[in-house]
Amino acid sequence: MTQDTLLDILADISLTDEQLFEDKSLEEWLVKLELPEIQTMLELNGWDHIEFIRDVISKEDLTAMGINNDKVKRKFLKSVEEDLELFQHGSVPETVEEWLKSIYLSKYLNKFISSRMGSVSRVLEIWEVELTSILNIEPIGHRKRIMKSIRDLRTLQSSYDEAEKRKKENKSKSTEKETKWLHTKDDMIRGVDYPVRYFGSAKLTGPESTKQSGIICEQQQSKIKSSQKVPEFRLRISSCGVELIDKQTQKSTCSYHIEDISFVSRDKGNLLVFSFISSDRKLGIKMCHVFKAHTRNQAYEACSTIAQSFEVAYQLKKEGKNNGVHSEEKP
C-alpha cells in the first residue's frame, strides 16, 4: 500500500474506527513483542483489531505493507499463533448491521446497503472480488476479515439443504429485488462481448487495491505513444472467465478462468479505462490487465459483467455443472 493510499484511508476514518484505534490491546501486545514500530502499518492496512489477526494475516501480507525484515516477520507470526485467540461466531447474525458490528466494521454498513447487499443471505454469497469491484473496500486486512467471517458463517449452517431452502425463501422475498444484473444467466454462459483497446499487462508489485490498479493503468497508458495505434479486441466475459479475441483474426489470444480473477476496477483518472487482476498459477505471480472501452458506460458494464460472472459461476457450481478450463495464455 502506497503512502498516498494510507493518507486517503486516514482521511476517511470514521468515529467507529477512531474508537477501534483507541483499543490498547493491539498496542500492548506489540509493545510486549518489542515491535511497536509496526503498529501504524498494521492499523492502516486493516489489521486494527487484535481478535482478527490469527488465521488471517500472512507473511506475504507483512511484506506487501512494507515489513521486510525476516526476523521481525517470523517473530510476529509465531506470536500470532501462540498468543492470540481465534475469533469465532456463535451464531449467524440476523442482520447485516449485526454482523458488521460483531467484526468491528460497522463503517461499511452504508456501502453494503447501497450496493444491494443488505441481507445476510446475500452476504453469504459474496465473492472476494466484489469487496473491491462493487463495495470499494480498500484495506486488505478488512477484506480478509470479512471473507474469514463469511467462511465461518457458512460453516454454521446446519446443512446444505437447510442453507439452500433459506436462500430460496429469501430470494422470493428480497434477493431478486436487491440484485439486478445486466445479463441473463444464459447470456453469461454463452458469453457477452465488449469492444476494447488493450493496453497490455504488468506484474502486480503491491497488495490488490484500486490504488495499485490505478498506478498500473496510468503506467500502461503512458507507454503508448499518441501516434501509436492501440490494438483492438473483443473482451468476451462469461461464467467461465474472460477471453481476449483479436478483432482482425477473430482468434482467441488468451483466456483467464473465473477462479484466477481476483480484482476488477475502473481507473479514477480515466473512466474509459478499467482493469482486472489475474493469478498465474505456474509462476506464482499476479498480473494487472488494462483495457480502454469506447464509452464510459461500456467500461462500467464490462466491470459489472465480470462481477456477474462470479455470481453465475457460483450458481453453476451449486448445480454441479462444469464451468470451463483454467487460465491459458496463447503465444
mmCIF file of C-alpha atoms in Angstrom:
data_model
loop_
_atom_site.group_PDB
_atom_site.id
_atom_site.type_symbol
_atom_site.label_atom_id
_atom_site.label_comp_id
_atom_site.label_asym_id
_atom_site.label_seq_id
_atom_site.Cartn_x
_atom_site.Cartn_y
_atom_site.Cartn_z
ATOM 1 C CA MET A 1 0.000 0.000 0.000
ATOM 2 C CA THR A 2 1.457 3.353 -1.033
ATOM 3 C CA GLN A 3 1.802 6.427 1.163
ATOM 4 C CA ASP A 4 -0.958 8.193 -0.814
ATOM 5 C CA THR A 5 -3.315 5.297 -0.166
ATOM 6 C CA LEU A 6 -2.532 5.374 3.548
ATOM 7 C CA LEU A 7 -3.269 9.094 3.679
ATOM 8 C CA ASP A 8 -6.554 8.547 1.816
ATOM 9 C CA ILE A 9 -7.596 5.926 4.366
ATOM 10 C CA LEU A 10 -6.649 8.177 7.280
ATOM 11 C CA ALA A 11 -8.752 10.985 5.854
ATOM 12 C CA ASP A 12 -11.768 8.669 5.617
ATOM 13 C CA ILE A 13 -11.573 7.144 9.113
ATOM 14 C CA SER A 14 -14.962 7.235 10.820
ATOM 15 C CA LEU A 15 -15.660 7.688 14.511
ATOM 16 C CA THR A 16 -16.097 3.935 14.819
ATOM 17 C CA ASP A 17 -12.592 3.353 13.516
ATOM 18 C CA GLU A 18 -11.144 6.046 15.753
ATOM 19 C CA GLN A 19 -12.684 4.262 18.704
ATOM 20 C CA LEU A 20 -11.157 0.993 17.463
ATOM 21 C CA PHE A 21 -7.732 2.593 17.279
ATOM 22 C CA GLU A 22 -8.114 3.671 20.904
ATOM 23 C CA ASP A 23 -8.287 -0.001 21.899
ATOM 24 C CA LYS A 24 -4.883 -0.511 23.545
ATOM 25 C CA SER A 25 -4.846 -4.324 23.282
ATOM 26 C CA LEU A 26 -3.037 -4.259 19.932
ATOM 27 C CA GLU A 27 -0.578 -1.664 21.179
ATOM 28 C CA GLU A 28 0.086 -3.548 24.424
ATOM 29 C CA TRP A 29 0.664 -6.808 22.571
ATOM 30 C CA LEU A 30 3.124 -5.207 20.139
ATOM 31 C CA VAL A 31 4.973 -3.488 22.991
ATOM 32 C CA LYS A 32 5.258 -6.846 24.716
ATOM 33 C CA LEU A 33 6.711 -8.253 21.490
ATOM 34 C CA GLU A 34 9.052 -5.255 21.271
ATOM 35 C CA LEU A 35 7.585 -4.462 17.862
ATOM 36 C CA PRO A 36 5.707 -1.168 18.458
ATOM 37 C CA GLU A 37 7.106 0.288 15.234
ATOM 38 C CA ILE A 38 4.793 -1.840 13.063
ATOM 39 C CA GLN A 39 1.542 -0.820 14.786
ATOM 40 C CA THR A 40 0.738 2.036 12.397
ATOM 41 C CA MET A 41 1.384 -0.106 9.312
ATOM 42 C CA LEU A 42 -0.872 -2.851 10.677
ATOM 43 C CA GLU A 43 -3.720 -0.464 11.509
ATOM 44 C CA LEU A 44 -3.632 1.423 8.226
ATOM 45 C CA ASN A 45 -3.758 -1.832 6.257
ATOM 46 C CA GLY A 46 -6.818 -3.026 8.167
ATOM 47 C CA TRP A 47 -5.188 -5.172 10.879
ATOM 48 C CA ASP A 48 -6.584 -2.808 13.507
ATOM 49 C CA HIS A 49 -8.151 -5.274 15.946
ATOM 50 C CA ILE A 50 -6.266 -7.997 17.765
ATOM 51 C CA GLU A 51 -9.120 -10.527 17.526
ATOM 52 C CA PHE A 52 -8.948 -10.571 13.728
ATOM 53 C CA ILE A 53 -5.288 -11.310 13.024
ATOM 54 C CA ARG A 54 -4.838 -15.024 13.692
ATOM 55 C CA ASP A 55 -5.558 -17.333 10.715
ATOM 56 C CA VAL A 56 -5.964 -14.243 8.509
ATOM 57 C CA ILE A 57 -2.632 -12.435 8.164
ATOM 58 C CA SER A 58 0.260 -13.998 6.241
ATOM 59 C CA LYS A 59 3.957 -13.467 5.620
ATOM 60 C CA GLU A 60 3.085 -12.082 2.172
ATOM 61 C CA ASP A 61 0.719 -9.536 3.754
ATOM 62 C CA LEU A 62 3.507 -8.261 6.012
ATOM 63 C CA THR A 63 5.821 -7.894 3.031
ATOM 64 C CA ALA A 64 3.163 -6.080 0.995
ATOM 65 C CA MET A 65 2.712 -3.445 3.697
ATOM 66 C CA GLY A 66 6.460 -2.770 3.842
ATOM 67 C CA ILE A 67 7.646 -5.049 6.658
ATOM 68 C CA ASN A 68 10.673 -6.657 5.017
ATOM 69 C CA ASN A 69 12.766 -7.791 7.989
ATOM 70 C CA ASP A 70 12.517 -11.604 8.039
ATOM 71 C CA LYS A 71 13.333 -11.786 11.748
ATOM 72 C CA VAL A 72 10.506 -9.377 12.566
ATOM 73 C CA LYS A 73 8.072 -11.333 10.384
ATOM 74 C CA ARG A 74 8.989 -14.672 11.969
ATOM 75 C CA LYS A 75 8.708 -13.251 15.476
ATOM 76 C CA PHE A 76 5.362 -11.609 14.717
ATOM 77 C CA LEU A 77 3.771 -14.656 13.056
ATOM 78 C CA LYS A 78 4.999 -17.017 15.771
ATOM 79 C CA SER A 79 3.416 -14.849 18.446
ATOM 80 C CA VAL A 80 0.190 -14.635 16.402
ATOM 81 C CA GLU A 81 -0.138 -18.434 16.560
ATOM 82 C CA GLU A 82 0.907 -18.783 20.203
ATOM 83 C CA ASP A 83 -0.629 -15.729 21.895
ATOM 84 C CA LEU A 84 -3.720 -14.616 20.001
ATOM 85 C CA GLU A 85 -7.161 -16.141 20.313
ATOM 86 C CA LEU A 86 -9.149 -17.032 17.210
ATOM 87 C CA PHE A 87 -12.402 -15.121 16.744
ATOM 88 C CA GLN A 88 -15.435 -17.325 16.126
ATOM 89 C CA HIS A 89 -19.107 -16.527 15.542
ATOM 90 C CA GLY A 90 -21.528 -18.116 17.981
ATOM 91 C CA SER A 91 -24.438 -17.924 15.572
ATOM 92 C CA VAL A 92 -25.448 -16.494 12.221
ATOM 93 C CA PRO A 93 -26.458 -12.824 12.701
ATOM 94 C CA GLU A 94 -29.987 -11.862 11.713
ATOM 95 C CA THR A 95 -28.988 -8.606 10.001
ATOM 96 C CA VAL A 96 -26.005 -7.208 8.105
ATOM 97 C CA GLU A 97 -25.793 -4.437 10.700
ATOM 98 C CA GLU A 98 -25.438 -7.002 13.499
ATOM 99 C CA TRP A 99 -22.831 -8.950 11.511
ATOM 100 C CA LEU A 100 -20.655 -5.909 10.719
ATOM 101 C CA LYS A 101 -20.875 -4.773 14.336
ATOM 102 C CA SER A 102 -19.650 -8.187 15.521
ATOM 103 C CA ILE A 103 -16.476 -7.863 13.419
ATOM 104 C CA TYR A 104 -15.992 -4.149 14.234
ATOM 105 C CA LEU A 105 -16.606 -2.936 10.675
ATOM 106 C CA SER A 106 -19.871 -1.010 11.088
ATOM 107 C CA LYS A 107 -18.386 1.812 8.988
ATOM 108 C CA TYR A 108 -19.161 -0.230 5.847
ATOM 109 C CA LEU A 109 -22.889 -0.702 6.538
ATOM 110 C CA ASN A 110 -23.991 2.011 4.101
ATOM 111 C CA LYS A 111 -21.797 0.528 1.372
ATOM 112 C CA PHE A 112 -23.421 -2.887 1.766
ATOM 113 C CA ILE A 113 -26.932 -1.415 1.733
ATOM 114 C CA SER A 114 -26.332 0.918 -1.234
ATOM 115 C CA SER A 115 -24.730 -1.972 -3.180
ATOM 116 C CA ARG A 116 -27.835 -4.116 -2.684
ATOM 117 C CA MET A 117 -26.131 -6.473 -0.275
ATOM 118 C CA GLY A 118 -28.371 -5.629 2.642
ATOM 119 C CA SER A 119 -29.389 -9.168 3.597
ATOM 120 C CA VAL A 120 -27.398 -11.889 5.356
ATOM 121 C CA SER A 121 -28.341 -14.394 2.637
ATOM 122 C CA ARG A 122 -26.697 -12.133 0.018
ATOM 123 C CA VAL A 123 -23.630 -11.606 2.233
ATOM 124 C CA LEU A 124 -23.110 -15.377 2.475
ATOM 125 C CA GLU A 125 -22.844 -15.477 -1.332
ATOM 126 C CA ILE A 126 -20.262 -12.677 -1.654
ATOM 127 C CA TRP A 127 -17.131 -13.335 -3.708
ATOM 128 C CA GLU A 128 -13.874 -11.683 -2.652
ATOM 129 C CA VAL A 129 -13.681 -9.723 -5.921
ATOM 130 C CA GLU A 130 -16.972 -7.973 -5.051
ATOM 131 C CA LEU A 131 -15.367 -6.362 -1.996
ATOM 132 C CA THR A 132 -13.297 -4.226 -4.358
ATOM 133 C CA SER A 133 -15.237 -4.111 -7.640
ATOM 134 C CA ILE A 134 -18.610 -3.276 -6.031
ATOM 135 C CA LEU A 135 -18.075 -2.303 -2.369
ATOM 136 C CA ASN A 136 -14.737 -0.477 -2.878
ATOM 137 C CA ILE A 137 -13.255 -1.693 0.414
ATOM 138 C CA GLU A 138 -9.561 -0.782 0.284
ATOM 139 C CA PRO A 139 -7.662 -2.122 3.375
ATOM 140 C CA ILE A 140 -6.634 -5.722 2.728
ATOM 141 C CA GLY A 141 -6.938 -6.554 6.440
ATOM 142 C CA HIS A 142 -10.602 -5.545 6.399
ATOM 143 C CA ARG A 143 -11.248 -7.559 3.233
ATOM 144 C CA LYS A 144 -9.597 -10.649 4.698
ATOM 145 C CA ARG A 145 -11.513 -10.189 7.954
ATOM 146 C CA ILE A 146 -14.799 -10.020 6.058
ATOM 147 C CA MET A 147 -14.043 -13.121 3.978
ATOM 148 C CA LYS A 148 -12.856 -15.099 7.037
ATOM 149 C CA SER A 149 -16.081 -14.143 8.826
ATOM 150 C CA ILE A 150 -18.193 -15.158 5.826
ATOM 151 C CA ARG A 151 -16.470 -18.546 5.603
ATOM 152 C CA ASP A 152 -17.098 -19.131 9.323
ATOM 153 C CA LEU A 153 -20.762 -18.191 8.988
ATOM 154 C CA ARG A 154 -21.211 -20.613 6.106
ATOM 155 C CA THR A 155 -19.986 -23.498 8.271
ATOM 156 C CA LEU A 156 -22.595 -22.610 10.901
ATOM 157 C CA GLN A 157 -25.404 -23.517 8.566
ATOM 158 C CA SER A 158 -26.933 -26.743 9.884
ATOM 159 C CA SER A 159 -26.842 -28.491 6.494
ATOM 160 C CA TYR A 160 -26.542 -27.782 2.785
ATOM 161 C CA ASP A 161 -30.261 -28.443 2.233
ATOM 162 C CA GLU A 162 -31.255 -26.052 5.008
ATOM 163 C CA ALA A 163 -28.968 -23.376 3.555
ATOM 164 C CA GLU A 164 -30.473 -23.913 0.113
ATOM 165 C CA LYS A 165 -34.011 -23.681 1.485
ATOM 166 C CA ARG A 166 -33.202 -20.488 3.358
ATOM 167 C CA LYS A 167 -31.656 -18.895 0.256
ATOM 168 C CA LYS A 168 -34.643 -19.798 -1.919
ATOM 169 C CA GLU A 169 -37.074 -18.335 0.620
ATOM 170 C CA ASN A 170 -35.057 -15.142 0.873
ATOM 171 C CA LYS A 171 -34.754 -14.845 -2.910
ATOM 172 C CA SER A 172 -38.517 -14.996 -3.310
ATOM 173 C CA LYS A 173 -38.879 -12.079 -0.887
ATOM 174 C CA SER A 174 -35.909 -9.831 -1.374
ATOM 175 C CA THR A 175 -32.840 -11.087 -3.227
ATOM 176 C CA GLU A 176 -34.298 -10.652 -6.709
ATOM 177 C CA LYS A 177 -35.105 -7.051 -5.823
ATOM 178 C CA GLU A 178 -31.683 -6.461 -4.299
ATOM 179 C CA THR A 179 -29.560 -7.720 -7.215
ATOM 180 C CA LYS A 180 -30.437 -6.675 -10.751
ATOM 181 C CA TRP A 181 -27.734 -7.864 -13.127
ATOM 182 C CA LEU A 182 -27.232 -6.639 -16.679
ATOM 183 C CA HIS A 183 -27.493 -10.037 -18.385
ATOM 184 C CA THR A 184 -29.435 -13.281 -18.125
ATOM 185 C CA LYS A 185 -27.859 -16.468 -16.842
ATOM 186 C CA ASP A 186 -27.933 -17.969 -20.359
ATOM 187 C CA ASP A 187 -26.190 -14.881 -21.768
ATOM 188 C CA MET A 188 -23.428 -15.243 -19.190
ATOM 189 C CA ILE A 189 -22.959 -18.919 -20.010
ATOM 190 C CA ARG A 190 -22.635 -18.113 -23.741
ATOM 191 C CA GLY A 191 -20.511 -15.023 -23.120
ATOM 192 C CA VAL A 192 -21.017 -11.272 -23.559
ATOM 193 C CA ASP A 193 -18.641 -9.289 -25.808
ATOM 194 C CA TYR A 194 -17.334 -5.744 -25.328
ATOM 195 C CA PRO A 195 -15.151 -3.896 -27.887
ATOM 196 C CA VAL A 196 -11.963 -2.707 -26.174
ATOM 197 C CA ARG A 197 -8.465 -1.482 -26.812
ATOM 198 C CA TYR A 198 -5.808 -3.465 -24.937
ATOM 199 C CA PHE A 199 -3.011 -1.552 -23.210
ATOM 200 C CA GLY A 200 -1.228 -4.713 -22.109
ATOM 201 C CA SER A 201 -0.485 -6.056 -18.642
ATOM 202 C CA ALA A 202 2.031 -5.584 -15.838
ATOM 203 C CA LYS A 203 3.113 -7.616 -12.827
ATOM 204 C CA LEU A 204 1.477 -6.572 -9.570
ATOM 205 C CA THR A 205 4.123 -5.497 -7.057
ATOM 206 C CA GLY A 206 1.912 -4.475 -4.133
ATOM 207 C CA PRO A 207 -1.347 -5.565 -2.490
ATOM 208 C CA GLU A 208 -4.510 -5.694 -4.582
ATOM 209 C CA SER A 209 -6.238 -2.306 -4.401
ATOM 210 C CA THR A 210 -7.890 0.346 -6.534
ATOM 211 C CA LYS A 211 -4.807 2.499 -5.982
ATOM 212 C CA GLN A 212 -2.398 -0.173 -7.270
ATOM 213 C CA SER A 213 -4.605 -0.855 -10.304
ATOM 214 C CA GLY A 214 -4.769 2.885 -10.997
ATOM 215 C CA ILE A 215 -0.976 3.157 -10.941
ATOM 216 C CA ILE A 216 -0.604 0.315 -13.439
ATOM 217 C CA CYS A 217 -3.367 1.753 -15.650
ATOM 218 C CA GLU A 218 -1.510 5.059 -15.792
ATOM 219 C CA GLN A 219 1.818 3.342 -16.493
ATOM 220 C CA GLN A 220 0.418 1.198 -19.300
ATOM 221 C CA GLN A 221 -1.275 4.177 -20.947
ATOM 222 C CA SER A 222 1.919 6.251 -20.787
ATOM 223 C CA LYS A 223 3.804 3.524 -22.661
ATOM 224 C CA ILE A 224 1.559 4.004 -25.692
ATOM 225 C CA LYS A 225 2.610 6.992 -27.787
ATOM 226 C CA SER A 226 -0.152 9.313 -29.003
ATOM 227 C CA SER A 227 0.550 8.334 -32.606
ATOM 228 C CA GLN A 228 0.699 4.623 -31.851
ATOM 229 C CA LYS A 229 -2.348 2.543 -32.659
ATOM 230 C CA VAL A 230 -3.626 0.539 -29.720
ATOM 231 C CA PRO A 231 -4.698 -2.986 -30.735
ATOM 232 C CA GLU A 232 -8.442 -3.633 -30.748
ATOM 233 C CA PHE A 233 -10.026 -6.746 -29.270
ATOM 234 C CA ARG A 234 -13.328 -8.180 -28.185
ATOM 235 C CA LEU A 235 -13.420 -8.886 -24.461
ATOM 236 C CA ARG A 236 -15.655 -11.912 -24.001
ATOM 237 C CA ILE A 237 -16.936 -12.273 -20.428
ATOM 238 C CA SER A 238 -18.713 -15.454 -19.369
ATOM 239 C CA SER A 239 -19.278 -17.678 -16.364
ATOM 240 C CA CYS A 240 -16.020 -19.423 -17.348
ATOM 241 C CA GLY A 241 -13.991 -16.228 -17.084
ATOM 242 C CA VAL A 242 -12.559 -13.664 -19.506
ATOM 243 C CA GLU A 243 -11.287 -14.237 -23.038
ATOM 244 C CA LEU A 244 -9.456 -11.796 -25.318
ATOM 245 C CA ILE A 245 -10.329 -12.171 -29.022
ATOM 246 C CA ASP A 246 -8.323 -10.445 -31.767
ATOM 247 C CA LYS A 247 -10.573 -8.177 -33.844
ATOM 248 C CA GLN A 248 -8.636 -8.844 -37.048
ATOM 249 C CA THR A 249 -8.209 -12.627 -36.891
ATOM 250 C CA GLN A 250 -11.236 -13.403 -34.694
ATOM 251 C CA LYS A 251 -8.974 -15.801 -32.793
ATOM 252 C CA SER A 252 -8.628 -16.075 -29.042
ATOM 253 C CA THR A 253 -5.260 -14.731 -27.834
ATOM 254 C CA CYS A 254 -5.598 -15.510 -24.130
ATOM 255 C CA SER A 255 -8.157 -16.547 -21.547
ATOM 256 C CA TYR A 256 -8.426 -16.323 -17.772
ATOM 257 C CA HIS A 257 -10.515 -18.744 -15.737
ATOM 258 C CA ILE A 258 -13.008 -17.233 -13.303
ATOM 259 C CA GLU A 259 -11.150 -18.765 -10.336
ATOM 260 C CA ASP A 260 -7.962 -16.921 -11.316
ATOM 261 C CA ILE A 261 -9.536 -13.437 -11.447
ATOM 262 C CA SER A 262 -9.422 -11.628 -8.114
ATOM 263 C CA PHE A 263 -9.864 -7.883 -8.615
ATOM 264 C CA VAL A 264 -11.782 -5.606 -11.025
ATOM 265 C CA SER A 265 -11.761 -1.805 -11.031
ATOM 266 C CA ARG A 266 -12.140 1.327 -13.139
ATOM 267 C CA ASP A 267 -9.411 3.943 -13.421
ATOM 268 C CA LYS A 268 -10.471 7.003 -11.411
ATOM 269 C CA GLY A 269 -8.359 9.246 -13.655
ATOM 270 C CA ASN A 270 -9.979 8.000 -16.866
ATOM 271 C CA LEU A 271 -13.374 6.329 -16.594
ATOM 272 C CA LEU A 272 -12.962 4.790 -20.041
ATOM 273 C CA VAL A 273 -10.147 2.654 -18.652
ATOM 274 C CA PHE A 274 -10.639 -0.425 -16.499
ATOM 275 C CA SER A 275 -8.564 -3.389 -15.391
ATOM 276 C CA PHE A 276 -8.680 -6.789 -13.765
ATOM 277 C CA ILE A 277 -6.071 -8.824 -11.898
ATOM 278 C CA SER A 278 -5.393 -12.482 -12.650
ATOM 279 C CA SER A 279 -3.198 -15.078 -10.991
ATOM 280 C CA ASP A 280 -0.572 -17.044 -12.893
ATOM 281 C CA ARG A 281 -0.562 -20.372 -11.069
ATOM 282 C CA LYS A 282 2.610 -21.655 -12.730
ATOM 283 C CA LEU A 283 4.738 -18.588 -11.979
ATOM 284 C CA GLY A 284 3.054 -17.694 -8.691
ATOM 285 C CA ILE A 285 2.523 -14.043 -9.687
ATOM 286 C CA LYS A 286 -0.403 -11.694 -10.276
ATOM 287 C CA MET A 287 -0.846 -9.609 -13.408
ATOM 288 C CA CYS A 288 -2.937 -6.459 -13.933
ATOM 289 C CA HIS A 289 -4.537 -6.254 -17.405
ATOM 290 C CA VAL A 290 -5.537 -2.795 -18.685
ATOM 291 C CA PHE A 291 -8.286 -2.003 -21.215
ATOM 292 C CA LYS A 292 -9.978 1.059 -22.676
ATOM 293 C CA ALA A 293 -13.654 0.966 -23.625
ATOM 294 C CA HIS A 294 -15.277 3.096 -26.329
ATOM 295 C CA THR A 295 -17.622 4.767 -23.829
ATOM 296 C CA ARG A 296 -17.803 5.222 -20.059
ATOM 297 C CA ASN A 297 -20.994 3.186 -19.975
ATOM 298 C CA GLN A 298 -19.273 0.267 -21.699
ATOM 299 C CA ALA A 299 -16.431 0.420 -19.157
ATOM 300 C CA TYR A 300 -18.962 0.334 -16.305
ATOM 301 C CA GLU A 301 -20.916 -2.519 -17.907
ATOM 302 C CA ALA A 302 -17.742 -4.553 -18.511
ATOM 303 C CA CYS A 303 -16.782 -4.310 -14.831
ATOM 304 C CA SER A 304 -20.321 -5.149 -13.708
ATOM 305 C CA THR A 305 -20.471 -8.089 -16.114
ATOM 306 C CA ILE A 306 -17.234 -9.522 -14.720
ATOM 307 C CA ALA A 307 -18.761 -9.246 -11.233
ATOM 308 C CA GLN A 308 -21.907 -11.023 -12.508
ATOM 309 C CA SER A 309 -19.773 -13.817 -13.959
ATOM 310 C CA PHE A 310 -18.809 -14.776 -10.399
ATOM 311 C CA GLU A 311 -22.468 -14.978 -9.394
ATOM 312 C CA VAL A 312 -23.357 -17.244 -12.331
ATOM 313 C CA ALA A 313 -20.238 -19.383 -11.817
ATOM 314 C CA TYR A 314 -21.291 -19.904 -8.198
ATOM 315 C CA GLN A 315 -24.798 -20.924 -9.273
ATOM 316 C CA LEU A 316 -23.398 -23.421 -11.785
ATOM 317 C CA LYS A 317 -21.076 -24.847 -9.152
ATOM 318 C CA LYS A 318 -24.042 -25.423 -6.830
ATOM 319 C CA GLU A 319 -25.815 -27.199 -9.665
ATOM 320 C CA GLY A 320 -22.789 -29.435 -10.186
ATOM 321 C CA LYS A 321 -22.147 -28.210 -13.714
ATOM 322 C CA ASN A 322 -18.698 -27.930 -15.321
ATOM 323 C CA ASN A 323 -17.574 -24.357 -15.848
ATOM 324 C CA GLY A 324 -14.726 -24.304 -18.341
ATOM 325 C CA VAL A 325 -10.964 -24.728 -18.107
ATOM 326 C CA HIS A 326 -8.151 -22.994 -16.293
ATOM 327 C CA SER A 327 -6.335 -19.877 -17.490
ATOM 328 C CA GLU A 328 -4.451 -20.248 -20.698
ATOM 329 C CA GLU A 329 -2.177 -17.740 -22.408
ATOM 330 C CA LYS A 330 -1.547 -18.302 -26.087
ATOM 331 C CA PRO A 331 1.504 -17.068 -27.980
#
